CSV table of C-alpha atoms and ligand atoms in Angstrom, one decimal:
chain,number,residue,atom,x,y,z
A,15,UNK,CA,93.1,128.4,132.9
A,16,UNK,CA,96.5,130.5,133.1
A,17,UNK,CA,99.1,127.9,132.1
A,18,UNK,CA,100.5,127.6,135.6
A,19,UNK,CA,99.3,124.0,136.1
A,20,UNK,CA,100.0,121.5,133.3
A,21,UNK,CA,96.9,120.8,131.1
A,22,UNK,CA,96.0,117.2,130.2
A,23,UNK,CA,93.6,116.8,127.2
A,24,UNK,CA,92.4,113.3,127.8
A,25,UNK,CA,91.0,110.7,125.3
A,26,UNK,CA,91.1,113.0,122.3
A,27,UNK,CA,91.3,112.1,118.6
A,28,UNK,CA,94.6,113.5,117.4
A,29,UNK,CA,94.6,114.4,113.6
A,30,UNK,CA,97.8,115.5,112.0
A,31,UNK,CA,99.2,115.7,108.5
A,32,UNK,CA,99.9,112.0,108.3
A,33,UNK,CA,98.0,110.1,111.2
A,34,UNK,CA,94.8,109.9,113.3
A,35,UNK,CA,94.9,108.2,116.7
A,36,UNK,CA,93.2,108.4,120.1
A,37,UNK,CA,95.7,109.7,122.8
A,38,UNK,CA,96.0,112.1,125.8
A,39,UNK,CA,97.9,115.4,125.1
A,40,UNK,CA,100.0,116.8,128.2
A,41,UNK,CA,100.8,120.5,127.8
A,42,UNK,CA,103.3,122.0,130.2
A,43,UNK,CA,103.9,125.7,130.1
A,44,UNK,CA,103.7,126.9,126.5
A,45,UNK,CA,104.8,123.4,124.9
A,46,UNK,CA,103.3,120.1,124.1
A,47,UNK,CA,105.2,117.8,126.6
A,48,UNK,CA,103.9,114.3,125.8
A,49,UNK,CA,101.2,112.7,123.6
A,50,UNK,CA,100.5,109.1,124.6
A,51,UNK,CA,98.0,106.9,126.5
A,52,UNK,CA,97.1,107.0,130.1
A,53,UNK,CA,99.4,109.8,131.1
A,54,UNK,CA,99.3,110.3,134.8
A,55,UNK,CA,96.9,113.0,136.0
A,56,UNK,CA,98.5,114.4,139.1
A,57,UNK,CA,98.5,118.2,139.4
A,58,UNK,CA,97.0,118.6,135.9
A,59,UNK,CA,94.1,120.6,134.9
A,60,UNK,CA,92.0,118.0,133.1
A,61,UNK,CA,90.0,118.7,129.9
A,62,UNK,CA,87.9,115.8,128.8
A,63,UNK,CA,88.7,115.4,125.0
A,64,UNK,CA,86.1,112.4,124.3
A,65,UNK,CA,84.3,113.2,121.3
A,66,UNK,CA,86.6,115.9,120.2
A,67,UNK,CA,89.3,116.0,117.6
A,68,UNK,CA,92.7,117.9,118.2
A,69,UNK,CA,94.5,119.5,115.4
A,70,UNK,CA,97.4,121.9,115.2
A,71,UNK,CA,96.4,125.6,115.0
A,72,UNK,CA,96.1,126.7,111.5
A,73,UNK,CA,98.8,128.6,110.0
A,74,UNK,CA,97.7,131.2,107.3
A,75,UNK,CA,100.7,132.6,105.5
A,76,UNK,CA,98.8,135.2,103.4
A,77,UNK,CA,96.9,138.1,105.3
A,78,UNK,CA,96.8,141.9,105.0
A,79,UNK,CA,95.8,143.4,108.2
A,80,UNK,CA,95.4,147.3,108.4
A,81,UNK,CA,96.5,147.7,104.8
A,82,UNK,CA,95.9,151.1,103.3
A,83,UNK,CA,94.3,150.9,99.8
A,84,UNK,CA,92.4,153.4,97.7
A,85,UNK,CA,92.1,155.9,100.4
A,86,UNK,CA,90.9,153.5,102.9
A,87,UNK,CA,92.1,150.7,104.9
A,88,UNK,CA,91.5,146.9,105.2
A,89,UNK,CA,88.9,146.8,108.0
A,90,UNK,CA,90.6,144.0,110.2
A,91,UNK,CA,93.7,145.3,112.1
A,92,UNK,CA,96.2,143.1,113.9
A,93,UNK,CA,93.9,142.6,116.8
A,94,UNK,CA,90.5,142.2,115.1
A,95,UNK,CA,92.0,140.1,112.5
A,96,UNK,CA,93.9,137.8,114.8
A,97,UNK,CA,91.1,137.4,117.1
A,98,UNK,CA,88.7,136.3,113.9
A,99,UNK,CA,91.6,133.9,112.9
A,100,UNK,CA,91.6,132.4,116.5
A,101,UNK,CA,87.9,131.6,116.5
A,102,UNK,CA,88.4,129.9,113.2
A,103,UNK,CA,91.1,127.7,114.4
A,104,UNK,CA,94.0,129.6,113.2
A,105,UNK,CA,96.8,130.6,115.7
A,106,UNK,CA,99.6,131.8,113.4
A,107,UNK,CA,99.4,134.3,110.5
A,108,UNK,CA,102.1,135.9,108.2
A,109,UNK,CA,101.2,139.4,106.9
A,110,UNK,CA,102.8,141.3,104.1
A,111,UNK,CA,104.8,144.5,104.8
A,112,UNK,CA,104.2,147.1,102.2
A,113,UNK,CA,107.4,148.8,101.1
A,114,UNK,CA,106.1,152.4,101.7
A,115,UNK,CA,109.2,153.7,103.7
A,116,UNK,CA,112.6,154.5,102.0
A,117,UNK,CA,114.1,151.2,103.2
A,118,UNK,CA,113.0,147.7,104.1
A,119,UNK,CA,114.1,148.2,107.6
A,120,UNK,CA,112.0,151.2,108.1
A,121,UNK,CA,109.0,149.6,106.4
A,122,UNK,CA,109.4,146.5,108.6
A,123,UNK,CA,109.7,148.8,111.7
A,124,UNK,CA,106.6,150.7,110.9
A,125,UNK,CA,104.5,147.4,110.3
A,126,UNK,CA,105.9,146.0,113.8
A,127,UNK,CA,104.7,149.2,115.5
A,128,UNK,CA,101.3,148.7,114.2
A,129,UNK,CA,101.2,144.9,114.9
A,130,UNK,CA,102.9,144.3,118.2
A,131,UNK,CA,100.6,146.1,120.6
A,132,UNK,CA,97.6,144.6,118.9
A,133,UNK,CA,98.6,140.9,118.1
A,134,UNK,CA,96.5,138.3,119.7
A,135,UNK,CA,98.1,135.3,118.0
A,136,UNK,CA,101.5,134.5,116.9
A,137,UNK,CA,102.5,136.2,113.7
A,138,UNK,CA,105.3,136.9,111.2
A,139,UNK,CA,106.0,139.0,108.1
A,140,UNK,CA,106.8,138.8,104.4
A,141,UNK,CA,108.4,141.7,102.8
A,142,UNK,CA,107.0,143.1,99.6
A,143,UNK,CA,109.6,144.1,97.0
A,144,UNK,CA,107.8,146.7,95.0
A,145,UNK,CA,110.5,149.1,94.1
A,146,UNK,CA,114.0,148.1,92.8
A,147,UNK,CA,117.2,149.9,93.2
A,148,UNK,CA,120.7,149.2,94.7
A,149,UNK,CA,119.8,150.0,98.3
A,150,UNK,CA,116.8,147.6,98.2
A,151,UNK,CA,119.0,145.0,96.5
A,152,UNK,CA,121.8,145.2,99.2
A,153,UNK,CA,119.2,145.2,101.9
A,154,UNK,CA,117.4,141.9,101.1
A,155,UNK,CA,120.0,139.6,102.6
A,156,UNK,CA,119.3,141.4,106.0
A,157,UNK,CA,115.7,140.0,106.0
A,158,UNK,CA,117.3,136.7,107.2
A,159,UNK,CA,118.8,138.3,110.3
A,160,UNK,CA,115.3,140.0,110.9
A,161,UNK,CA,113.7,136.6,110.8
A,162,UNK,CA,111.7,137.5,107.6
A,163,UNK,CA,113.2,135.1,104.9
A,164,UNK,CA,110.4,135.7,102.4
A,165,UNK,CA,109.7,138.3,99.8
A,166,UNK,CA,106.8,138.9,97.4
A,167,UNK,CA,107.0,140.3,94.0
A,168,UNK,CA,104.5,141.4,91.5
A,169,UNK,CA,103.9,141.0,87.7
A,170,UNK,CA,100.9,143.2,88.0
A,171,UNK,CA,99.7,146.5,89.5
A,172,UNK,CA,101.5,148.7,87.1
A,173,UNK,CA,103.0,151.9,88.4
A,174,UNK,CA,102.1,150.7,92.0
A,175,UNK,CA,103.7,147.4,93.1
A,176,UNK,CA,105.0,145.8,90.0
A,177,UNK,CA,108.8,145.4,89.2
A,178,UNK,CA,110.1,144.4,85.8
A,179,UNK,CA,110.8,140.8,84.9
A,180,UNK,CA,114.6,141.5,84.9
A,181,UNK,CA,114.3,143.0,88.5
A,182,UNK,CA,112.4,140.0,89.6
A,183,UNK,CA,115.1,137.9,88.2
A,184,UNK,CA,117.7,139.8,90.2
A,185,UNK,CA,115.7,139.7,93.4
A,186,UNK,CA,115.3,135.8,93.0
A,187,UNK,CA,119.0,135.4,92.5
A,188,UNK,CA,119.8,137.2,95.8
A,189,UNK,CA,116.9,135.5,97.5
A,190,UNK,CA,118.4,132.0,96.5
A,191,UNK,CA,121.8,133.0,97.8
A,192,UNK,CA,120.6,133.7,101.2
A,193,UNK,CA,117.9,131.1,101.7
A,194,UNK,CA,115.0,133.6,101.1
A,195,UNK,CA,111.9,132.4,99.5
A,196,UNK,CA,110.5,134.4,96.6
A,197,UNK,CA,106.6,134.7,96.4
A,198,UNK,CA,104.8,135.9,93.3
A,199,UNK,CA,101.6,137.4,92.5
A,200,UNK,CA,101.1,136.3,89.0
A,201,UNK,CA,99.0,138.3,86.5
A,202,UNK,CA,99.8,140.4,83.4
A,203,UNK,CA,100.1,144.0,84.4
A,204,UNK,CA,100.3,145.4,80.8
A,205,UNK,CA,97.3,143.4,79.5
A,206,UNK,CA,95.2,144.6,82.6
A,207,UNK,CA,96.1,148.2,82.0
A,208,UNK,CA,95.1,148.0,78.4
A,209,UNK,CA,91.7,146.2,79.1
A,210,UNK,CA,90.9,148.5,82.1
A,211,UNK,CA,91.3,151.7,80.0
A,212,UNK,CA,89.2,150.1,77.2
A,213,UNK,CA,86.4,149.1,79.6
A,214,UNK,CA,86.3,152.5,81.3
A,215,UNK,CA,86.1,154.2,77.9
A,216,UNK,CA,83.2,152.2,77.0
A,217,UNK,CA,81.3,152.9,80.2
A,218,UNK,CA,81.7,149.4,81.4
A,219,UNK,CA,82.1,150.1,85.2
A,220,UNK,CA,80.3,147.2,87.0
A,221,UNK,CA,82.0,144.9,89.3
A,222,UNK,CA,82.2,142.1,86.9
A,223,UNK,CA,84.5,144.1,84.7
A,224,UNK,CA,87.1,143.7,87.4
A,225,UNK,CA,87.2,140.1,86.4
A,226,UNK,CA,86.9,140.7,82.6
A,227,UNK,CA,89.9,143.2,82.7
A,228,UNK,CA,92.1,140.5,84.4
A,229,UNK,CA,91.9,137.5,82.1
A,230,UNK,CA,93.0,134.0,83.5
A,231,UNK,CA,95.4,133.6,80.5
A,232,UNK,CA,97.4,136.5,82.0
A,233,UNK,CA,97.6,134.5,85.4
A,234,UNK,CA,98.5,131.3,83.4
A,235,UNK,CA,101.3,133.1,81.4
A,236,UNK,CA,102.7,135.0,84.4
A,237,UNK,CA,102.7,131.8,86.4
A,238,UNK,CA,104.8,130.1,83.7
A,239,UNK,CA,106.9,133.3,83.5
A,240,UNK,CA,107.6,132.8,87.3
A,241,UNK,CA,108.3,129.2,86.9
A,242,UNK,CA,110.8,130.0,84.0
A,243,UNK,CA,112.5,132.6,86.1
A,244,UNK,CA,112.7,130.1,89.1
A,245,UNK,CA,114.3,127.5,86.6
A,246,UNK,CA,116.9,130.1,85.1
A,247,UNK,CA,117.8,131.6,88.6
A,248,UNK,CA,117.6,128.2,90.5
A,249,UNK,CA,115.6,130.0,93.2
A,250,UNK,CA,112.7,128.3,94.8
A,251,UNK,CA,109.2,130.2,94.1
A,252,UNK,CA,106.0,130.0,95.8
A,253,UNK,CA,102.9,131.4,93.9
A,254,UNK,CA,100.4,133.0,95.9
A,255,UNK,CA,96.6,133.0,95.5
A,256,UNK,CA,96.5,130.6,92.5
A,257,UNK,CA,93.1,130.9,90.8
A,258,UNK,CA,93.0,129.5,87.4
A,259,UNK,CA,93.1,125.8,86.4
A,260,UNK,CA,95.8,126.6,83.8
A,261,UNK,CA,98.1,127.9,86.7
A,262,UNK,CA,97.9,124.4,88.1
A,263,UNK,CA,98.7,122.9,84.8
A,264,UNK,CA,101.8,125.1,84.7
A,265,UNK,CA,102.8,124.4,88.3
A,266,UNK,CA,102.6,120.7,87.6
A,267,UNK,CA,104.7,121.0,84.4
A,268,UNK,CA,107.4,123.0,86.5
A,269,UNK,CA,107.5,120.5,89.2
A,270,UNK,CA,107.7,117.6,86.8
A,271,UNK,CA,110.9,119.4,85.4
A,272,UNK,CA,112.2,119.5,88.8
A,273,UNK,CA,111.9,123.3,89.1
A,274,UNK,CA,111.5,124.1,92.9
A,275,UNK,CA,108.0,125.8,92.6
A,276,UNK,CA,105.1,125.6,94.9
A,277,UNK,CA,101.7,127.0,94.9
A,278,UNK,CA,99.0,128.2,97.2
A,279,UNK,CA,95.2,128.7,96.5
A,280,UNK,CA,92.6,130.5,98.6
A,281,UNK,CA,88.9,129.3,99.5
A,282,UNK,CA,87.5,131.9,97.3
A,283,UNK,CA,89.0,130.5,94.1
A,284,UNK,CA,87.6,127.0,95.1
A,285,UNK,CA,83.9,128.0,95.6
A,286,UNK,CA,83.1,131.2,93.5
A,287,UNK,CA,83.0,132.2,90.0
A,288,UNK,CA,82.8,135.3,87.9
A,289,UNK,CA,78.9,134.8,88.2
A,290,UNK,CA,79.2,136.1,91.8
A,291,UNK,CA,80.6,139.3,90.5
A,292,UNK,CA,77.4,139.8,88.3
A,293,UNK,CA,75.2,140.0,91.3
A,294,UNK,CA,73.8,143.3,92.4
A,295,UNK,CA,76.2,142.9,95.5
A,296,UNK,CA,79.0,141.6,93.3
A,297,UNK,CA,81.6,144.2,94.8
A,298,UNK,CA,81.7,141.7,97.9
A,299,UNK,CA,83.6,139.4,95.6
A,300,UNK,CA,86.2,141.9,94.1
A,301,UNK,CA,89.6,140.8,94.8
A,302,UNK,CA,92.8,140.4,92.8
A,303,UNK,CA,93.2,138.1,91.1
A,304,UNK,CA,89.5,137.7,90.4
A,305,UNK,CA,87.1,134.7,90.6
A,306,UNK,CA,87.1,132.5,87.5
A,307,UNK,CA,85.0,129.6,86.2
A,308,UNK,CA,83.5,126.2,87.8
A,309,UNK,CA,86.2,124.5,85.7
A,310,UNK,CA,89.0,126.6,87.4
A,311,UNK,CA,87.4,125.6,90.8
A,312,UNK,CA,87.6,121.9,90.0
A,313,UNK,CA,91.1,121.9,88.7
A,314,UNK,CA,92.3,123.9,91.9
A,315,UNK,CA,90.6,121.1,94.1
A,316,UNK,CA,92.5,118.6,92.0
A,317,UNK,CA,95.7,120.5,92.4
A,318,UNK,CA,95.1,120.3,96.2
A,319,UNK,CA,94.1,116.6,96.2
A,320,UNK,CA,97.1,115.6,93.9
A,321,UNK,CA,99.7,117.5,95.8
A,322,UNK,CA,100.5,119.9,93.0
A,323,UNK,CA,99.4,122.8,95.3
A,324,UNK,CA,101.0,122.7,98.7
A,325,UNK,CA,98.9,125.2,100.8
A,326,UNK,CA,95.6,127.1,101.2
A,327,UNK,CA,96.1,130.7,102.5
A,328,UNK,CA,93.3,133.3,102.7
A,329,UNK,CA,94.6,136.5,101.2
A,330,UNK,CA,92.4,138.0,104.0
A,331,UNK,CA,92.0,141.6,103.0
A,332,UNK,CA,88.5,142.6,104.2
A,333,UNK,CA,86.5,145.8,103.4
A,334,UNK,CA,83.1,146.8,104.4
A,335,UNK,CA,80.5,146.3,101.8
A,336,UNK,CA,78.7,149.5,103.0
A,337,UNK,CA,81.3,151.5,105.0
A,338,UNK,CA,78.8,154.2,105.6
A,339,UNK,CA,76.8,152.1,108.0
A,340,UNK,CA,78.5,151.3,111.4
A,341,UNK,CA,78.5,147.8,112.7
A,342,UNK,CA,78.9,146.9,116.5
A,343,UNK,CA,82.3,145.6,117.2
A,344,UNK,CA,83.0,144.6,120.8
A,345,UNK,CA,79.9,146.7,121.8
A,346,UNK,CA,81.1,149.8,119.8
A,347,UNK,CA,80.0,151.2,116.6
A,348,UNK,CA,82.5,151.4,113.7
A,349,UNK,CA,82.1,152.0,110.0
A,350,UNK,CA,85.3,152.1,107.6
A,351,UNK,CA,85.0,153.1,104.1
A,352,UNK,CA,84.8,150.1,101.9
A,353,UNK,CA,83.5,148.7,98.5
A,354,UNK,CA,81.0,151.5,98.3
A,355,UNK,CA,83.9,153.7,97.1
A,356,UNK,CA,83.7,151.9,93.6
A,357,UNK,CA,80.0,152.0,93.2
A,358,UNK,CA,80.3,154.0,90.0
A,359,UNK,CA,83.6,152.5,88.8
A,360,UNK,CA,85.1,149.1,89.5
A,361,UNK,CA,88.6,150.2,89.4
A,362,UNK,CA,87.8,152.3,92.7
A,363,UNK,CA,86.4,149.2,94.5
A,364,UNK,CA,89.0,148.3,97.4
A,365,UNK,CA,90.5,144.8,96.3
A,366,UNK,CA,90.1,142.0,98.8
A,367,UNK,CA,87.7,139.9,100.9
A,368,UNK,CA,87.4,138.6,104.5
A,369,UNK,CA,88.6,135.0,104.9
A,370,UNK,CA,91.1,134.3,107.8
A,371,UNK,CA,88.4,132.9,110.1
A,372,UNK,CA,86.4,131.1,107.3
A,373,UNK,CA,89.3,129.0,106.0
A,374,UNK,CA,89.3,126.0,108.3
A,375,UNK,CA,85.5,125.6,109.1
A,376,UNK,CA,84.5,126.1,105.5
A,377,UNK,CA,87.2,123.7,104.0
A,378,UNK,CA,86.4,121.1,106.7
A,379,UNK,CA,82.6,120.9,105.8
A,380,UNK,CA,83.0,121.6,101.9
A,381,UNK,CA,86.4,119.9,101.3
A,382,UNK,CA,86.9,117.1,103.7
A,383,UNK,CA,83.2,116.1,104.4
A,384,UNK,CA,82.5,116.3,100.6
A,385,UNK,CA,85.5,114.0,99.8
A,386,UNK,CA,87.5,116.5,97.8
A,387,UNK,CA,90.5,116.3,100.3
A,388,UNK,CA,91.2,113.8,103.1
A,389,UNK,CA,91.4,114.8,106.8
A,390,UNK,CA,95.3,114.4,106.8
A,391,UNK,CA,95.4,116.6,103.5
A,392,UNK,CA,93.3,119.2,105.4
A,393,UNK,CA,95.9,119.4,108.2
A,394,UNK,CA,98.8,119.3,105.7
A,395,UNK,CA,97.5,122.1,103.4
A,396,UNK,CA,96.3,124.5,106.3
A,397,UNK,CA,98.8,123.9,109.1
A,398,UNK,CA,101.9,121.5,108.5
A,399,UNK,CA,103.0,122.5,104.9
A,400,UNK,CA,102.8,126.2,105.5
A,401,UNK,CA,104.7,125.9,108.6
A,402,UNK,CA,107.5,123.8,106.9
A,403,UNK,CA,107.6,126.1,103.7
A,404,UNK,CA,107.8,129.3,105.9
A,405,UNK,CA,110.5,128.0,108.4
A,406,UNK,CA,108.2,127.5,111.4
A,407,UNK,CA,108.2,123.8,111.6
A,408,UNK,CA,108.0,122.0,114.1
A,409,UNK,CA,107.3,124.9,116.4
A,410,UNK,CA,104.1,125.6,114.6
A,411,UNK,CA,101.9,123.4,112.4
A,412,UNK,CA,102.4,120.3,114.4
A,413,UNK,CA,101.2,118.3,117.3
A,414,UNK,CA,104.5,116.9,118.5
A,415,UNK,CA,106.3,116.9,121.9
A,416,UNK,CA,108.4,120.1,121.8
A,417,UNK,CA,106.0,122.0,119.5
A,418,UNK,CA,104.1,125.2,120.7
A,419,UNK,CA,100.9,124.1,122.3
A,420,UNK,CA,98.7,125.7,119.6
A,421,UNK,CA,95.9,123.2,119.8
A,422,UNK,CA,92.6,123.3,118.2
A,423,UNK,CA,89.9,121.2,119.7
A,424,UNK,CA,87.1,120.5,117.0
A,425,UNK,CA,83.7,119.2,117.5
A,426,UNK,CA,83.3,117.4,114.2
A,427,UNK,CA,79.5,116.9,114.9
A,428,UNK,CA,78.8,120.5,115.7
A,429,UNK,CA,76.1,121.9,113.3
A,430,UNK,CA,75.7,125.6,112.5
A,431,UNK,CA,74.6,127.9,109.9
A,432,UNK,CA,77.5,130.1,109.0
A,433,UNK,CA,77.7,133.9,108.2
A,434,UNK,CA,78.5,137.4,109.3
A,435,UNK,CA,77.0,136.8,112.7
A,436,UNK,CA,79.2,133.8,113.5
A,437,UNK,CA,82.5,134.9,111.7
A,438,UNK,CA,84.4,137.3,113.9
A,439,UNK,CA,85.6,139.5,111.2
A,440,UNK,CA,85.4,143.3,111.6
A,441,UNK,CA,83.3,143.8,108.4
A,442,UNK,CA,79.6,143.9,107.5
A,443,UNK,CA,79.5,140.8,105.3
A,444,UNK,CA,80.5,137.3,104.8
A,445,UNK,CA,80.9,135.3,101.6
A,446,UNK,CA,79.6,132.2,103.0
A,447,UNK,CA,76.3,133.6,104.3
A,448,UNK,CA,73.9,131.0,105.2
A,449,UNK,CA,76.2,128.1,104.4
A,450,UNK,CA,75.4,124.9,106.6
A,451,UNK,CA,78.7,123.6,108.5
A,452,UNK,CA,79.1,120.4,110.2
A,453,UNK,CA,82.3,120.6,112.5
A,454,UNK,CA,83.7,123.7,114.1
A,455,UNK,CA,86.6,124.7,116.6
A,456,UNK,CA,85.3,124.6,120.1
A,457,UNK,CA,88.5,125.4,122.0
A,458,UNK,CA,91.6,127.1,120.8
A,459,UNK,CA,94.9,127.2,122.7
A,460,UNK,CA,97.8,129.5,121.9
A,461,UNK,CA,101.0,128.3,123.5
A,462,UNK,CA,99.0,126.5,126.2
A,463,UNK,CA,96.6,129.4,126.9
A,464,UNK,CA,92.9,129.0,126.2
A,465,UNK,CA,92.0,131.9,124.0
A,466,UNK,CA,88.7,130.7,122.5
A,467,UNK,CA,86.3,128.6,124.4
A,468,UNK,CA,83.1,128.2,122.6
A,469,UNK,CA,81.8,131.5,121.6
A,470,UNK,CA,83.8,133.1,124.5
A,471,UNK,CA,87.1,135.2,123.7
A,472,UNK,CA,89.6,134.8,126.3
A,473,UNK,CA,92.6,136.3,124.3
A,474,UNK,CA,93.9,139.8,124.3
A,475,UNK,CA,95.8,142.3,122.4
A,476,UNK,CA,99.6,142.1,122.9
A,477,UNK,CA,99.7,138.3,123.7
A,478,UNK,CA,100.7,137.5,120.1
A,479,UNK,CA,104.4,137.1,119.6
A,480,UNK,CA,106.4,138.1,116.6
A,481,UNK,CA,108.0,134.8,115.2
A,482,UNK,CA,111.5,135.1,113.7
A,483,UNK,CA,111.6,132.6,111.2
A,484,UNK,CA,114.4,130.5,109.7
A,485,UNK,CA,114.7,129.7,106.0
A,486,UNK,CA,111.9,126.9,105.3
A,487,UNK,CA,111.8,123.7,103.1
A,488,UNK,CA,110.8,123.3,99.5
A,489,UNK,CA,108.0,120.9,99.4
B,21,LIG,O1,92.7,141.7,96.3
B,21,LIG,C1,93.6,141.4,97.0
B,21,LIG,N1,93.9,140.1,97.0
B,21,LIG,N2,94.1,142.3,97.7
B,21,LIG,C2,95.3,142.1,98.5
B,21,LIG,C3,96.6,142.3,97.7
B,21,LIG,C4,97.2,141.1,96.8
B,21,LIG,O2,97.6,141.2,95.8
B,21,LIG,O3,97.3,140.0,97.5
B,22,LIG,ZN1,98.8,139.4,95.4
B,23,LIG,ZN1,97.5,139.1,99.2
């Protein structure tokens, strides 16, 4: 299947953010040409879609591939992470560019150099604004020309990524003027610093202290601070990795007041709690912000179901649990230092989790099948809304004539036991080990090319394209 002949997917259930209906999908070249009934079949390669459901390829707007951290690097790069994403039904990712060169332009060029030859699905970038000066301020508007109309700012990670509230306010004003969306990592950096020093001085070094030193009130307060800055600057704001029920309450308040604020949560905050950090292998769950409580899980689900939150991203930033023991990846042994770096001190555990391939299958079984969100909400939250907010719609996130033929065929009756042996991440563990799934992607098309067929990988490094985005929509 090389895209030279039109592809006709016949008699498939088409699931979108607002509808479900039976139809044929005609793909010509890289695009969806027609969706209808009884489309003539001459010249077409026919795929029998009976019993299958077609959804748009997932859009994950929060990944960290090949990210240097704590003397190591996140273990999925722009190839292995893209491949894992594809197996889980995601065909577009947006990765964060660290500001680790003198200018934005040089930082982006360096990230493109790493990503372009490896990319296996389509991708774009957000720009971290983790330093503030006149040069950076002057450079922000140029992001629009480069097709990167989104920045991320931080109220945590003192002396590393955080800039001051005044600087965030200034960045947001510039962003607003040029149609750039500001994204916020909302925690209280000062409180975290104080609590971390206190915990270490008392010999409290186990993974659960990662959570205790990053209290949820800090996230709630910083979320409201961000919303207030959005209200005062008039700039739209997207709060990433929302993890605390109180943050959902703040977002609801801001939205009720008409402030242009939106929110994302991630699967880990829907399913896990601080209890997981207390396990002997608790380091597997160390990420920032941390896991909270069952009440927080519940309020986040409500936020998704009630439309207070607009998207689910993953914050995919995997590390090996034991980076001294190689795994086999595509037949070759590989080990990358990981969570063991912090076995005696939680502050040295690299922050982050695998997730880019897990998001859709896990949320289908444990979100849709459990009745927490509807089928249409599943598509809206994971595909359509992220594409709209980040300026990719209707090229991505949609099954419409003219859209890229990023089509995922799901077998909604397929049963499997999930875990590290199924997920394709380049790491040695999976958070959902042993979870029973019903419903899984069986064929994945990227711009009309079949890149995943059952458990077969047909994709390749370099086929993914950089997506120059335009300013998106506030939902
Ligand atoms: O622990 C995490 N989430 N690592 C990635 C960096 C971030 O703040 O998103
Ligand atoms: Zn963050
Ligand atoms: Zn992140």
